[in-house]
Short mmCIF file of C-alpha atoms in Angstrom, two decimals:
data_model
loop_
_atom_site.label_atom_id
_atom_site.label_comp_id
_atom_site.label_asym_id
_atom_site.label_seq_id
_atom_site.Cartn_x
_atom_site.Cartn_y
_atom_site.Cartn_z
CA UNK A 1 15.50 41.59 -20.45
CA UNK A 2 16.32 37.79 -20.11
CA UNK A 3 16.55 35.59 -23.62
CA UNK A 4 15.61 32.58 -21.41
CA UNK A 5 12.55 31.10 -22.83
CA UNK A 6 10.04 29.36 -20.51
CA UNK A 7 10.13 26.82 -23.11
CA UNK A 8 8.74 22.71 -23.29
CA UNK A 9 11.09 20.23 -23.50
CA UNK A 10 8.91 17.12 -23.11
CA UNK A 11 9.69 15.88 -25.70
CA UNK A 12 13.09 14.93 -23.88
CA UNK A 13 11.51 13.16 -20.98
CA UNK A 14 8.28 11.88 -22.51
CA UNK A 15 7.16 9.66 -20.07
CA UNK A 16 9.45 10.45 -16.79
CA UNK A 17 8.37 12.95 -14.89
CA UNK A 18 8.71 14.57 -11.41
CA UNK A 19 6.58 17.70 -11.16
CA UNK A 20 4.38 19.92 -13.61
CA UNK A 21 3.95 23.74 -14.43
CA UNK A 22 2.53 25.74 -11.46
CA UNK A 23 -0.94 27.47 -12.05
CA UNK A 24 -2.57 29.75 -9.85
CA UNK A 25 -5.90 28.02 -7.86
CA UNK A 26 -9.30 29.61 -7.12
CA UNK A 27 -9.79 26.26 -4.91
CA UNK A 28 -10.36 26.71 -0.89
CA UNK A 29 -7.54 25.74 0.30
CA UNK A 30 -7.92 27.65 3.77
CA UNK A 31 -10.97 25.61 4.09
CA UNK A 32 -9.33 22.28 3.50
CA UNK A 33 -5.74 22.32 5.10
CA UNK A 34 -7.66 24.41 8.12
CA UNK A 35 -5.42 27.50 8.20
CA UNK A 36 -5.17 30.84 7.35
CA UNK A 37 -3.59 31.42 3.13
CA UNK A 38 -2.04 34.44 2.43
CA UNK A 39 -2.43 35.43 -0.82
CA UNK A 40 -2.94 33.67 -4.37
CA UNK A 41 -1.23 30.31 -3.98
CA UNK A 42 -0.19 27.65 -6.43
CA UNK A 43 -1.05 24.20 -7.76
CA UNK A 44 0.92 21.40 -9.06
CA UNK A 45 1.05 17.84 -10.08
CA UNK A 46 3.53 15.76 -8.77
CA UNK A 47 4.36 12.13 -10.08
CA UNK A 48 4.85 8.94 -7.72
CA UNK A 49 8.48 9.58 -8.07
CA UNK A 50 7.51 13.53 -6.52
CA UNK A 51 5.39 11.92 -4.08
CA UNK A 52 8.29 9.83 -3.02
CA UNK A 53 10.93 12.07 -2.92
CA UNK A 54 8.90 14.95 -1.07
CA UNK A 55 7.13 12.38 1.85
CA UNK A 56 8.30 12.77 4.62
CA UNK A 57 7.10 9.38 6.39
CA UNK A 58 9.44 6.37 6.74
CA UNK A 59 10.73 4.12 4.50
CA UNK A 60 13.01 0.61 4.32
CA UNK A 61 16.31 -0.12 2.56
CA UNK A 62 18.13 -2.60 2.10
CA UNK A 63 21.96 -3.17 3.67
CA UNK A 64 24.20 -5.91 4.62
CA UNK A 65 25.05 -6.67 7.87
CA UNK A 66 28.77 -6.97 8.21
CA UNK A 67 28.75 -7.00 12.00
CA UNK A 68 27.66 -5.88 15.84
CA UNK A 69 28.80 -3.73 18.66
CA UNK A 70 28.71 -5.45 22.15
CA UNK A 71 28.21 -3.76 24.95
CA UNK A 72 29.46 -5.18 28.43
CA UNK A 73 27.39 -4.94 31.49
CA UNK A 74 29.83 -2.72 33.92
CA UNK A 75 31.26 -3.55 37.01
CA UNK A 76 31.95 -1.42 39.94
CA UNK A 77 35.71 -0.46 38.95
CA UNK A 78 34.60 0.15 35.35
CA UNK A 79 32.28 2.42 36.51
CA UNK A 80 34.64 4.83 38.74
CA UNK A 81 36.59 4.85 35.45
CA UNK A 82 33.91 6.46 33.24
CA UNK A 83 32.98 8.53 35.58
CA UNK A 84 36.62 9.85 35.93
CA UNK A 85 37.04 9.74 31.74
CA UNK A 86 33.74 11.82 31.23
CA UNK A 87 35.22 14.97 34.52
CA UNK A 88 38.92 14.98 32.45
CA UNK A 89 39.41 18.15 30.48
CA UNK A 90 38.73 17.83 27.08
CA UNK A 91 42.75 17.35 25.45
CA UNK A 92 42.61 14.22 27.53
CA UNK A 93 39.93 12.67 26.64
CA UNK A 94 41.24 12.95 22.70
CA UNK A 95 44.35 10.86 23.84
CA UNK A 96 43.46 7.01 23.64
CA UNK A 97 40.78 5.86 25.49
CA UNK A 98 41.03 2.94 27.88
CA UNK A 99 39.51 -0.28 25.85
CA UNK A 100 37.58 -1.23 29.12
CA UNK A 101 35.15 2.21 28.55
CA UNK A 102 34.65 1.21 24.62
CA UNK A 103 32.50 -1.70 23.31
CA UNK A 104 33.64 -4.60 21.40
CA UNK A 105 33.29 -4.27 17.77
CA UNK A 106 32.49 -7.80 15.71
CA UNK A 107 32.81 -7.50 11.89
CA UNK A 108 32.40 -10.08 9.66
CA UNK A 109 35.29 -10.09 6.84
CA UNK A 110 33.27 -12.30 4.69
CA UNK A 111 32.07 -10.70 1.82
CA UNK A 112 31.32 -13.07 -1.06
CA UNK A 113 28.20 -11.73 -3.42
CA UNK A 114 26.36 -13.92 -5.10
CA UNK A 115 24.88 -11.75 -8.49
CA UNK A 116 21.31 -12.70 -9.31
CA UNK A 117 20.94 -15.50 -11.71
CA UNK A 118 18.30 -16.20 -14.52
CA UNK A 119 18.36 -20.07 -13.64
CA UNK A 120 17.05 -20.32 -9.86
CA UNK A 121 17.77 -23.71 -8.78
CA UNK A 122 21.98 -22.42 -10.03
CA UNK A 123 21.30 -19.67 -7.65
CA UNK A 124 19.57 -21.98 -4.34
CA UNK A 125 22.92 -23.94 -4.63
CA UNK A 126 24.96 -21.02 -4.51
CA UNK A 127 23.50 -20.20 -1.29
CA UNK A 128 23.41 -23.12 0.46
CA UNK A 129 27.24 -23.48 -0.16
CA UNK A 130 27.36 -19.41 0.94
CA UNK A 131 25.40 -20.56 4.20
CA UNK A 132 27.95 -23.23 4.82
CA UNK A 133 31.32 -21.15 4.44
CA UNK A 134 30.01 -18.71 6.90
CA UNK A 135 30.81 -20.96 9.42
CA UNK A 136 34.48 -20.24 8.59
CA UNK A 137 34.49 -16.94 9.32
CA UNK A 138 35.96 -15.32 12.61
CA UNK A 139 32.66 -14.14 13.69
CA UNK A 140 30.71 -17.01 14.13
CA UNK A 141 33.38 -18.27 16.45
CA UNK A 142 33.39 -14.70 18.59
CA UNK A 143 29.49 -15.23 18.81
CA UNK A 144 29.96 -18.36 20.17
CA UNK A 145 32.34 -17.03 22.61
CA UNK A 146 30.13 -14.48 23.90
CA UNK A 147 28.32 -14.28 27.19
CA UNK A 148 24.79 -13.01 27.14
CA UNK A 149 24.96 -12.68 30.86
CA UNK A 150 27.16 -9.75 30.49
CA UNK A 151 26.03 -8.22 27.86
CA UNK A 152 23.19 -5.21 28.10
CA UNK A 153 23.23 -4.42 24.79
CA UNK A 154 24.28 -5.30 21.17
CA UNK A 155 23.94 -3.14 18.26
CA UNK A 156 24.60 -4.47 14.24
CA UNK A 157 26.46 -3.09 12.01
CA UNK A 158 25.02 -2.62 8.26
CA UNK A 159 27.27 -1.58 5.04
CA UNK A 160 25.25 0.17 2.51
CA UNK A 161 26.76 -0.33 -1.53
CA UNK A 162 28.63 3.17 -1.48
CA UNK A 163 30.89 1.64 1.43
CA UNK A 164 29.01 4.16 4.19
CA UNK A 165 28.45 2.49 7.28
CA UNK A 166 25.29 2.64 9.71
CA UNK A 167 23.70 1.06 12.52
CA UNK A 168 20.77 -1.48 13.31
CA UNK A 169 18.72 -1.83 16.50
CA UNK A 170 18.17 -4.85 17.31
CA UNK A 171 15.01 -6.26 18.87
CA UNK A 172 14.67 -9.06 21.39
CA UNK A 173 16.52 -10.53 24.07
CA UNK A 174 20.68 -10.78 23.97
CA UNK A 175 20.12 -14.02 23.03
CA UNK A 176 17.53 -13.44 20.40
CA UNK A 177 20.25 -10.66 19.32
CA UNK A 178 23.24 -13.03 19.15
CA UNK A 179 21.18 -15.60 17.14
CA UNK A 180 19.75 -13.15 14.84
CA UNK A 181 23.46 -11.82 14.30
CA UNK A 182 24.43 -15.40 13.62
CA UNK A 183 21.64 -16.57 10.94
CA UNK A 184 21.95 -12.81 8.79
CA UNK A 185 25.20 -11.92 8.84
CA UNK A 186 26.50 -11.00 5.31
CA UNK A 187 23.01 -10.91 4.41
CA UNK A 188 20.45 -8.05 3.02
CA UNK A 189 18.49 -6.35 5.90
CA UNK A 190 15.79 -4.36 6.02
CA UNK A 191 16.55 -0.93 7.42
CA UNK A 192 14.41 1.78 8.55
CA UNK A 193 15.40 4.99 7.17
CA UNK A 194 13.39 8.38 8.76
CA UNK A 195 12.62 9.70 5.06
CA UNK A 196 13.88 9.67 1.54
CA UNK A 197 15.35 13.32 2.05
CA UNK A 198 18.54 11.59 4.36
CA UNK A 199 20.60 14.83 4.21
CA UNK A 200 21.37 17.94 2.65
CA UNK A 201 20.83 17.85 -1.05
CA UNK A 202 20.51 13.82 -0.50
CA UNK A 203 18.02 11.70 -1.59
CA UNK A 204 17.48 7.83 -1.06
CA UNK A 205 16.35 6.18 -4.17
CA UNK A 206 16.22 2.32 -2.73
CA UNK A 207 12.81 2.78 -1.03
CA UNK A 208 10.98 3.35 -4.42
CA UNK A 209 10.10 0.54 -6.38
CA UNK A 210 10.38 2.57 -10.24
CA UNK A 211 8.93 -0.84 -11.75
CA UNK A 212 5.81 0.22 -10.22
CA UNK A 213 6.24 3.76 -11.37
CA UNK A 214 3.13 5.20 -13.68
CA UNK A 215 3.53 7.76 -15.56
CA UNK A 216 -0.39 8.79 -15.65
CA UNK A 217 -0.63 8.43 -11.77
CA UNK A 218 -0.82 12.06 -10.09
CA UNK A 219 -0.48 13.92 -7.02
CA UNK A 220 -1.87 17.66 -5.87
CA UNK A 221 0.68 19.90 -4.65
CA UNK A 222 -0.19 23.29 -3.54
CA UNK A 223 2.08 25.55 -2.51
CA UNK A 224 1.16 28.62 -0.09
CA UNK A 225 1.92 31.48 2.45
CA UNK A 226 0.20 30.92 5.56
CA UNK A 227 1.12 34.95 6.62
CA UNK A 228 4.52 33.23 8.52
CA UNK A 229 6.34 31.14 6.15
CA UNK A 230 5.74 29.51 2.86
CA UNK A 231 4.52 25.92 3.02
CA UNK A 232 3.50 23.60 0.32
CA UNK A 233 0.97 19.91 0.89
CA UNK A 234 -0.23 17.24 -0.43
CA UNK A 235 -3.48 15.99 -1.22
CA UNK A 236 -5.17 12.63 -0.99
CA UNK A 237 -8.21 12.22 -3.55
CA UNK A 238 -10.27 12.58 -0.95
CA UNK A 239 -8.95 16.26 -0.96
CA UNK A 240 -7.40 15.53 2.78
CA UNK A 241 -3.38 16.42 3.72
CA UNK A 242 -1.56 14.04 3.22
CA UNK A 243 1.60 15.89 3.92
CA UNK A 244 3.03 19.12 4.67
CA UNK A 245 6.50 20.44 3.26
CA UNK A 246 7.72 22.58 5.42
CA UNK A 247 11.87 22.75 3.39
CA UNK A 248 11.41 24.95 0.25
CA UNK A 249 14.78 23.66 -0.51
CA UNK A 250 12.82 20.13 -1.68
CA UNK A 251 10.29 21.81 -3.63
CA UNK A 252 13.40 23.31 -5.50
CA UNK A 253 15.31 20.44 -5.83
CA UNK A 254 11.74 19.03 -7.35
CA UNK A 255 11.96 21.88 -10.52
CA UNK A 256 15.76 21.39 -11.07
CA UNK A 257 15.02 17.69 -11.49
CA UNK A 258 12.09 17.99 -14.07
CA UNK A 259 13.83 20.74 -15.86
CA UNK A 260 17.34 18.50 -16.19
CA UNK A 261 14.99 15.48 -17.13
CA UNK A 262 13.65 17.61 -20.32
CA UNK A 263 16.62 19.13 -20.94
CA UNK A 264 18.90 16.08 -20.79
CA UNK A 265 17.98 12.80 -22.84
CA UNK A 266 21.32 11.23 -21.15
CA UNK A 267 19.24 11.59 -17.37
CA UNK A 268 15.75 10.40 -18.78
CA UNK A 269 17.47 7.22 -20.41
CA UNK A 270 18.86 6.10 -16.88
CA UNK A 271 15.55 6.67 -15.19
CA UNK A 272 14.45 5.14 -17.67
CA UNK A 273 16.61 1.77 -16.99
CA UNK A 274 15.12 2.13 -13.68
CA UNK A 275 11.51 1.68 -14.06
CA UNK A 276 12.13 -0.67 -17.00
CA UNK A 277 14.35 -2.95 -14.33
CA UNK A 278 17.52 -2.60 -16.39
CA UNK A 279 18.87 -0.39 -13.96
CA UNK A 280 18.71 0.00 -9.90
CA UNK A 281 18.95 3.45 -8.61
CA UNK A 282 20.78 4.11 -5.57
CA UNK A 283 20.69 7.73 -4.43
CA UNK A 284 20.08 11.35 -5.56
CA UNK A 285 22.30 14.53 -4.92
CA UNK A 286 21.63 18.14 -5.57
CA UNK A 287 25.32 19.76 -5.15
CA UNK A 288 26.46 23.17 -5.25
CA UNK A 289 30.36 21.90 -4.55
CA UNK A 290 31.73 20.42 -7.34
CA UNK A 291 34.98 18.90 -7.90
CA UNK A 292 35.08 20.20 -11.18
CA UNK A 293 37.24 23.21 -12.48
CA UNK A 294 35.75 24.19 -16.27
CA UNK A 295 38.88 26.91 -15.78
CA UNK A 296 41.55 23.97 -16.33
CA UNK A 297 39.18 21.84 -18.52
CA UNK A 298 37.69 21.92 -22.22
CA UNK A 299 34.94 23.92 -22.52
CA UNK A 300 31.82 21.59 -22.56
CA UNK A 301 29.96 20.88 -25.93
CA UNK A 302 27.37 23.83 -25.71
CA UNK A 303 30.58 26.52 -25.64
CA UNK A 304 31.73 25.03 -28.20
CA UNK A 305 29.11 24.73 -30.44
CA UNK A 306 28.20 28.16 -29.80
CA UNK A 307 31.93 28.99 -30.64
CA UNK A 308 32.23 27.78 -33.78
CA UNK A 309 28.97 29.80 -35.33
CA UNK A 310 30.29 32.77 -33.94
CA UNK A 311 33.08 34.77 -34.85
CA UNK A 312 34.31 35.65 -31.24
CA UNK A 313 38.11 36.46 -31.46
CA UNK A 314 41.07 34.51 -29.73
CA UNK A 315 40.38 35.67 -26.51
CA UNK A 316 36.67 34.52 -25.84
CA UNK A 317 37.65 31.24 -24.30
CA UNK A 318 39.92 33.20 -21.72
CA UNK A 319 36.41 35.37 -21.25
CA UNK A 320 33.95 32.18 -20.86
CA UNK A 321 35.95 29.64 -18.74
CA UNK A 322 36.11 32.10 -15.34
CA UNK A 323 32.50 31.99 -14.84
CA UNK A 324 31.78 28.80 -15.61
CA UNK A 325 32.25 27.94 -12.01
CA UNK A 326 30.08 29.40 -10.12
CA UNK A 327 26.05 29.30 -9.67
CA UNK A 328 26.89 25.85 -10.43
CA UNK A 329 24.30 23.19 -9.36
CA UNK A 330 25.11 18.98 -10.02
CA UNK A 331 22.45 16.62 -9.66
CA UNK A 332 24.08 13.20 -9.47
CA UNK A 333 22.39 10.23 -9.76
CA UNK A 334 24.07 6.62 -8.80
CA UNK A 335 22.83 3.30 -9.91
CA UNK A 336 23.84 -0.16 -10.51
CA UNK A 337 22.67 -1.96 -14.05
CA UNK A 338 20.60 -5.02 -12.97
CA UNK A 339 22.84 -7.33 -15.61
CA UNK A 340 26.07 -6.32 -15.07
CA UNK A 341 29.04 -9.00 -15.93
CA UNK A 342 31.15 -6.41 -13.55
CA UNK A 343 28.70 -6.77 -10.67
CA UNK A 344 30.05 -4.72 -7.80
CA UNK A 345 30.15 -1.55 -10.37
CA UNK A 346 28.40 1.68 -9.40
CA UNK A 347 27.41 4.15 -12.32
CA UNK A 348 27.01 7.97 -11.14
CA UNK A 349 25.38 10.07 -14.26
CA UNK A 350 25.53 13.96 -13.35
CA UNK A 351 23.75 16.95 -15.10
CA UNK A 352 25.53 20.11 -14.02
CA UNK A 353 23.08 23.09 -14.36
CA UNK A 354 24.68 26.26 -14.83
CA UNK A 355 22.58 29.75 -13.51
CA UNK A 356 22.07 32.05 -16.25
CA UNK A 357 22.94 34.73 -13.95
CA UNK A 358 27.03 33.69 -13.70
CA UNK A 359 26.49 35.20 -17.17
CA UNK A 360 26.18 38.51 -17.02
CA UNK A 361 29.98 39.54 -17.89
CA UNK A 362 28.99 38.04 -21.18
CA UNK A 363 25.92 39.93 -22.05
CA UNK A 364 28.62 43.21 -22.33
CA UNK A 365 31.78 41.69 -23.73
CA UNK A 366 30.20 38.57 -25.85
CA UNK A 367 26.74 39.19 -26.27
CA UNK A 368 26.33 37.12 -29.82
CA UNK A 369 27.95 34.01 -26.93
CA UNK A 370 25.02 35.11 -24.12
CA UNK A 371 22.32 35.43 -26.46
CA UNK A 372 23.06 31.84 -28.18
CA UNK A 373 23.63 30.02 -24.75
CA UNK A 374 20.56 31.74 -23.00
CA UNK A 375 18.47 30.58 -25.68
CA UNK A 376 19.11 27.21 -24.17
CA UNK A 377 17.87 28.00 -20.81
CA UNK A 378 14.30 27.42 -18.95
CA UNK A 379 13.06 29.32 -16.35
CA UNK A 380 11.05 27.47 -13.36
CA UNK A 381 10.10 28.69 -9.86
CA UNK A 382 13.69 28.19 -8.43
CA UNK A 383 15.23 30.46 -11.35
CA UNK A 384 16.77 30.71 -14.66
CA UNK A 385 19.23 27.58 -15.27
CA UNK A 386 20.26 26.01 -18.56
CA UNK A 387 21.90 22.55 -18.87
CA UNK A 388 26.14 23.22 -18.36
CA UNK A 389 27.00 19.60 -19.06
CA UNK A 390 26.15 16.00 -19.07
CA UNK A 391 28.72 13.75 -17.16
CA UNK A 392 29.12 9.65 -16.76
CA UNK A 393 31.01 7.39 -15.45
CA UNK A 394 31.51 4.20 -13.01
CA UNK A 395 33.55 3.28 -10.20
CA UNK A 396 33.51 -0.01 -8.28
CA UNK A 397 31.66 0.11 -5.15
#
């Protein structure tokens, strides 16, 4: 029988939340989402950060744009030679390509930032004197040099602040293109993102604004089985969908989140930053992979506390340190401080969630060391976790 309690731990969070306790409904669901439910099903509240995370409709970000990708109108001998490069066996086509079947890539080196400034008129001079050195720069003078006339298409470039690089379409005519290249280049654009869930385990935090985050404001969540596959939706107040979830991996992601939030002070405090403006968040990552190897390492604090109210013998550390790494789970969150005399620095705070289950060797050869850890874990709907470690740190984006 497990020693994992199912066990509040508000207290840690108080305010920040993502998603509460599950109860079984007696609501008619079947009669409001207009399909067949399988079985008892479950409600939830979910807070605007839940809502946020789980929608799956667009949102905008903002990125520099660094540069653009011209593509040339094609002539008749360009042609044959594309059409040759696209029959050759596939080893040739991995040796260099000829330059006339690639586009022309424009990127603008210049890269001054200009931090926000409490005194506003200090800041409007800044960036008229930004403006005006951009005319230095290499790519104004290969825009100039460009001929719309052969151009079909042009493509920008943006640079996110992790240094990942994406592309912007561009709307208008080539010329329209080449001027709007020309006045925003360097500058923050807005860019269209499908949803906040970007890829696996990833999470886009610069759609939300947390200022505008209320803690009282809730959303219903009900998970079901339709008889095929479990789903979960939203509800407006008007008790309409307002979304399906169709990945159970987000819903999951949703419980590991609350539970590290009221398990972890360290995680509330930086969400906390966020919605008080001290701090803006940048992404979210759920992680089975990490780079860390508690083997070669210290044991973390809760091992060690537990260690030294237990008389375990010499060779308990040699016992404890192989499982530590696996059934791991890291949920990383990275964020810039809004007043930061180091302004191109990007903070990553992790909570590493350990599955009571890696535990098991334990219960035989250490149970006094199972018993004591397991007393720290929580059980939710995505199983039995309890909170590994708490990691910080910056690098310079």
């Amino acid at each position: 029988m497990s020693t994992a309690c199912n066990c509040n731990l508000s207290h840690n969070n108080k305010d920040i939340w993502v998603i509460s306790e599950g109860r079984i409904s007696d609501i008619d669901l079947s009669g409001v989402i207009g399909e067949k439910v399988d079985g008892p099903y479950k409600e939830y509240k979910i807070s605007d950060i839940g809502r946020y995370l789980l929608n799956p409709h667009s949102i905008e970000v903002k990125k520099k744009l660094i540069g653009g990708e011209i593509h040339y109108m094609q002539g008749i001998i360009k042609k044959i030679r594309k059409s040759i490069h696209k029959t050759l066996p596939a080893f040739l086509k991995k040796r260099k390509q000829n330059p006339s079947l690639s586009p022309e890539v424009i990127v603008s080196r210049y890269k001054m930032r200009i931090p926000s400034m409490k005194d506003s008129e200090l800041e409007v001079h800044l960036n008229k004197i930004y403006d005006q050195l951009k005319s230095y720069d290499s790519f104004s003078k290969k825009l100039d040099l460009l001929d719309p006339p052969n151009i079909f298409q042009i493509v920008g470039i943006c640079e996110d602040i992790g240094g990942n690089y994406s592309y912007l379409k561009l709307q208008g005519s080539i010329e329209e293109k080449i001027k709007y290249l020309g006045k925003s280049i360097a500058k923050d654009v807005g860019v269209i993102l499908n949803k906040a869930y970007v890829a696996e385990g990833l999470y886009e935090l610069r759609g939300f604004d947390f200022q505008s985050y209320n803690p009282a404001v809730s959303y219903r969540l009900f998970s079901y089985n339709n008889g095929k596959e479990h789903k979960a939706c939203v509800l407006t107040s008007l008790n309409q969908v307002e979304f399906y979830i169709t990945d159970n991996h987000l819903l999951k992601h949703m419980f590991l989140l609350e539970q590290s939030l009221k398990a972890n002070p360290s995680l509330c405090k930086v969400f906390e930053l966020c919605t008080g403006g001290e701090a803006n968040p940048i992404k979210l990552f759920f992680n089975k992979k990490l780079e860390i190897d508690y083997a070669k390492s210290p044991l973390p604090a809760i091992y060690q506390d537990v260690l030294k109210t237990h008389n375990t013998g010499s060779n308990s550390r040699n016992l404890i340190k192989p499982i530590l790494n696996y059934l791991q789970i890291g949920i990383s969150l990275n964020y810039m401080l809004a007043d930061d005399d180091k302004d191109d620095r990007t903070f990553t705070h992790i909570s590493v969630l350990h599955d009571l289950r890696a535990l098991e060797p334990l219960r035989k050869n250490l149970p006094d060391v199972y018993a004591a850890v397991a007393k720290h874990g929580f059980i939710t709907d995505s199983g039995r976790f309890y909170l590994l470690d708490s990691i910080n740190g910056y690098n310079n984006a």
